[in-house]
XYZ file of N, CA and C in Angstrom:
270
model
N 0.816 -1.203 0.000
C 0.000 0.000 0.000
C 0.853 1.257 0.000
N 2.197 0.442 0.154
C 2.762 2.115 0.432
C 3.021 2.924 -1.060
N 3.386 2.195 -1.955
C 3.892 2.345 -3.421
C 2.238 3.471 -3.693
N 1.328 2.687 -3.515
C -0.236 3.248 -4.164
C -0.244 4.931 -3.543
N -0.073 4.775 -2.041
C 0.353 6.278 -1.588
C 1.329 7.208 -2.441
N 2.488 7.008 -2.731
C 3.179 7.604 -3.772
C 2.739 7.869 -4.346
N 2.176 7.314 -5.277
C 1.032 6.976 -6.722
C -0.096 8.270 -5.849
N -0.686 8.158 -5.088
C -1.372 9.352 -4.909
C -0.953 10.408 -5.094
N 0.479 10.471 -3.956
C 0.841 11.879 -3.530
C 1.114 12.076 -4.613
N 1.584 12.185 -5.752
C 1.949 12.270 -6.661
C 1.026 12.682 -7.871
N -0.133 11.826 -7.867
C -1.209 12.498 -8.922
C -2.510 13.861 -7.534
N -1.543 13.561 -6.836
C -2.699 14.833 -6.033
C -1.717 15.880 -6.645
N -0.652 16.414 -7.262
C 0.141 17.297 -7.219
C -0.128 17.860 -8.749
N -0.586 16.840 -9.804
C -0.713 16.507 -10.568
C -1.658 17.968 -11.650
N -2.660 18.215 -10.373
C -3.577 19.653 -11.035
C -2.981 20.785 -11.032
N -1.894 20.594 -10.102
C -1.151 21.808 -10.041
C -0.331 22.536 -11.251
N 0.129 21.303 -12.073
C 1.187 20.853 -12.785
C 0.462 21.486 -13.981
N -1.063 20.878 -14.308
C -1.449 20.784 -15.467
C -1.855 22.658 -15.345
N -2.066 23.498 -13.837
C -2.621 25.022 -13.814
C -1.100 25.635 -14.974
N 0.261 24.989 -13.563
C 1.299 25.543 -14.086
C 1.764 25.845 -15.921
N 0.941 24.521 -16.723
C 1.698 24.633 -17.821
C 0.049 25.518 -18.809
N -1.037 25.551 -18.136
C -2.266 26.474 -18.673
C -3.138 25.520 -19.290
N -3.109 24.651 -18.794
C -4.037 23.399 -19.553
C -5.087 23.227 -17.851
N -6.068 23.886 -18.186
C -7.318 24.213 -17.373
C -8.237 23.406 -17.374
N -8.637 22.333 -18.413
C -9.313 21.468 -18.640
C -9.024 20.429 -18.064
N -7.394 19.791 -18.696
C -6.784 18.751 -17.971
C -6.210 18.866 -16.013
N -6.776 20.033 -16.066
C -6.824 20.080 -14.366
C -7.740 20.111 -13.552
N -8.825 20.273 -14.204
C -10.311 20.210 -13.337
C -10.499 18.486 -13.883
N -10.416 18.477 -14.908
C -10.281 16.930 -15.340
C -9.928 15.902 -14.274
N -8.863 16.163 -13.757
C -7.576 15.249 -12.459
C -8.171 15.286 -11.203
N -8.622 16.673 -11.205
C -8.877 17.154 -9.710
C -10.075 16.167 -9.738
N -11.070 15.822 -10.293
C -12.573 15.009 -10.430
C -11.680 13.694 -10.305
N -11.045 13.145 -10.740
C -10.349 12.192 -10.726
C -10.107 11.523 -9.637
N -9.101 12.628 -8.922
C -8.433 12.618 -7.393
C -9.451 12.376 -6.362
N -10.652 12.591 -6.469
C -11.652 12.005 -5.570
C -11.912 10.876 -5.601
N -11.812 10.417 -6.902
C -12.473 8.838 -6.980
C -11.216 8.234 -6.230
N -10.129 8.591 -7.212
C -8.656 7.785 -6.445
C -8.338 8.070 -4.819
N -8.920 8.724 -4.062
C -8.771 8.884 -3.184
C -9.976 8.106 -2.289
N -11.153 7.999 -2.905
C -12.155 7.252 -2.602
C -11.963 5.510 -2.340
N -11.103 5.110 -3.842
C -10.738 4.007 -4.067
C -9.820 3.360 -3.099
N -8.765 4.347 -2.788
C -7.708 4.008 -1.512
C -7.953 3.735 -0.189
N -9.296 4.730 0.586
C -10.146 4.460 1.581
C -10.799 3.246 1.497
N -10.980 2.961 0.301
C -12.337 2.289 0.537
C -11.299 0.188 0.283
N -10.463 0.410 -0.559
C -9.709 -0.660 0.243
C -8.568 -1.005 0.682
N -8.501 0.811 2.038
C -6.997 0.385 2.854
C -8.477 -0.094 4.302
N -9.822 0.263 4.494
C -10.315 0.010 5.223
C -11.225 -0.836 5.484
N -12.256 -0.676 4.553
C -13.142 -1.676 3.978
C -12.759 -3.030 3.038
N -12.954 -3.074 1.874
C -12.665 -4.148 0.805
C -12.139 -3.506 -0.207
N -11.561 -4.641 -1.001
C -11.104 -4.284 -2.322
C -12.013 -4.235 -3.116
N -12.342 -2.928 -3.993
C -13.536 -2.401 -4.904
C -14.045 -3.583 -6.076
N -14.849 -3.393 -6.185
C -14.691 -4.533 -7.656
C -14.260 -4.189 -9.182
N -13.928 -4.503 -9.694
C -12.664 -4.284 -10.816
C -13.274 -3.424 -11.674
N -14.235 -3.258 -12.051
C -14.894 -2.208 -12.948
C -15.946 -1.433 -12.287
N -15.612 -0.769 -11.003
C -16.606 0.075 -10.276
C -16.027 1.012 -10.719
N -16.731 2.055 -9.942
C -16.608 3.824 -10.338
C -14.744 4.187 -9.975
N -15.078 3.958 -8.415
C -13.103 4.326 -7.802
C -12.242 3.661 -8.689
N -12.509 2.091 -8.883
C -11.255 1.706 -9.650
C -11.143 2.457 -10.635
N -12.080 2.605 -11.402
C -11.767 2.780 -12.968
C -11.262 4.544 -12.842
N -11.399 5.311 -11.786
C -11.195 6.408 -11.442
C -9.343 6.628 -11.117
N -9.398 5.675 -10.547
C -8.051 5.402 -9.630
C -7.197 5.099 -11.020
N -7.253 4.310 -12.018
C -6.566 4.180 -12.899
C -6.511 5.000 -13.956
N -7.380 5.262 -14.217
C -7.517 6.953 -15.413
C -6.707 8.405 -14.868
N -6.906 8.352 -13.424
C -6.163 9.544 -12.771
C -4.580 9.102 -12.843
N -4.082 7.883 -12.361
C -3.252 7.398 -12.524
C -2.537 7.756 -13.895
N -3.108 7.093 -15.081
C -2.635 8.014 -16.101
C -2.656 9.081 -16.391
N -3.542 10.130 -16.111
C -3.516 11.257 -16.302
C -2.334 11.853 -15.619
N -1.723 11.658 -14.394
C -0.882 12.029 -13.575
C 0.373 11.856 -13.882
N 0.021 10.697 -14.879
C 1.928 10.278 -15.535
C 2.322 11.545 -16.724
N 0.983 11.571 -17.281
C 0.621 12.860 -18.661
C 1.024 14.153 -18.248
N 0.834 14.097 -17.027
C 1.247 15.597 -16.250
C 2.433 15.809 -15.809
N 3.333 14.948 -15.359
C 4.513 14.450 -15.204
C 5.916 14.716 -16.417
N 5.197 14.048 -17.602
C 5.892 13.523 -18.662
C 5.830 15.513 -19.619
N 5.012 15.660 -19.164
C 4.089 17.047 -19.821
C 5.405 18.233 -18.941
N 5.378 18.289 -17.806
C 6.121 18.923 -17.029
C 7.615 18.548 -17.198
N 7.919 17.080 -17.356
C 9.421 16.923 -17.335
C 9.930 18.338 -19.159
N 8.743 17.736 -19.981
C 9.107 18.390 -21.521
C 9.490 19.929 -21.240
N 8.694 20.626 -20.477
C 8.571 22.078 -20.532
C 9.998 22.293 -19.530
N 10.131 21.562 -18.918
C 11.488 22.166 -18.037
C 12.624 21.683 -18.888
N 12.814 21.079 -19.549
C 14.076 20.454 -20.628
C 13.590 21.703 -21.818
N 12.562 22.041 -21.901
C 12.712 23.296 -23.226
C 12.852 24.713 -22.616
N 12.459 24.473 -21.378
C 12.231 26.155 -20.997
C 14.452 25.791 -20.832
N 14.884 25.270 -20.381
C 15.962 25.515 -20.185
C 16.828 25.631 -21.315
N 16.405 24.387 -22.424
C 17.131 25.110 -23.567
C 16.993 26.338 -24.204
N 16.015 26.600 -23.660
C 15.844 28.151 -24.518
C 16.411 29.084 -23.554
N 17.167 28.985 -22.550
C 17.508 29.727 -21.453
C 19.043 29.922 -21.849
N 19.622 28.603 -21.844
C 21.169 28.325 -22.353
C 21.012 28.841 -23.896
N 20.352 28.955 -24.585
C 20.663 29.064 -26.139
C 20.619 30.732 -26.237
N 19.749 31.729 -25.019
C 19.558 33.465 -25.454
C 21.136 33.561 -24.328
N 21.697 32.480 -23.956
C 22.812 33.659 -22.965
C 24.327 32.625 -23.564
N 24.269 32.305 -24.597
C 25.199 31.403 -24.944
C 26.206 32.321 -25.895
């Protein structure tokens, strides 16, 4: 369970990412997301494990990707914002 926490903390950070780069859609998008996945985690670090095609799972895994998109999205813009940083003082 601890890995899945990561996997949260990580797509909870995720709307921030998508405000930072101006993609407004794909952040209200996540943030709706982050409830289910956060729903999904409660519901079996306490209760049971959800059933495989309920609402949380399928929530928990779509946010999941979305969060890697935001990630992969953010790694791009900091590798270009910097080349374009080194290339005006070069």
């Amino acid at each position: 369970m601890d890995i899945v926490l990561i996997f949260l903390l990580l797509a909870t950070v995720a709307p921030f990412m998508f405000m930072n780069l101006k993609r407004m859609t794909l952040s209200v998008i996540q943030t709706i997301l982050l409830v289910g996945m956060w729903v999904y985690y409660f519901q079996a670090l306490f209760v049971e494990a959800p059933a495989v095609l309920s609402f949380p799972s399928v929530t928990f895994y779509l946010g999941l990707i979305l969060s890697e998109v935001a990630w992969v999205m953010m790694i791009i813009n900091v590798v270009h914002s910097t080349a374009e940083y080194h290339k005006n003082y070069q």
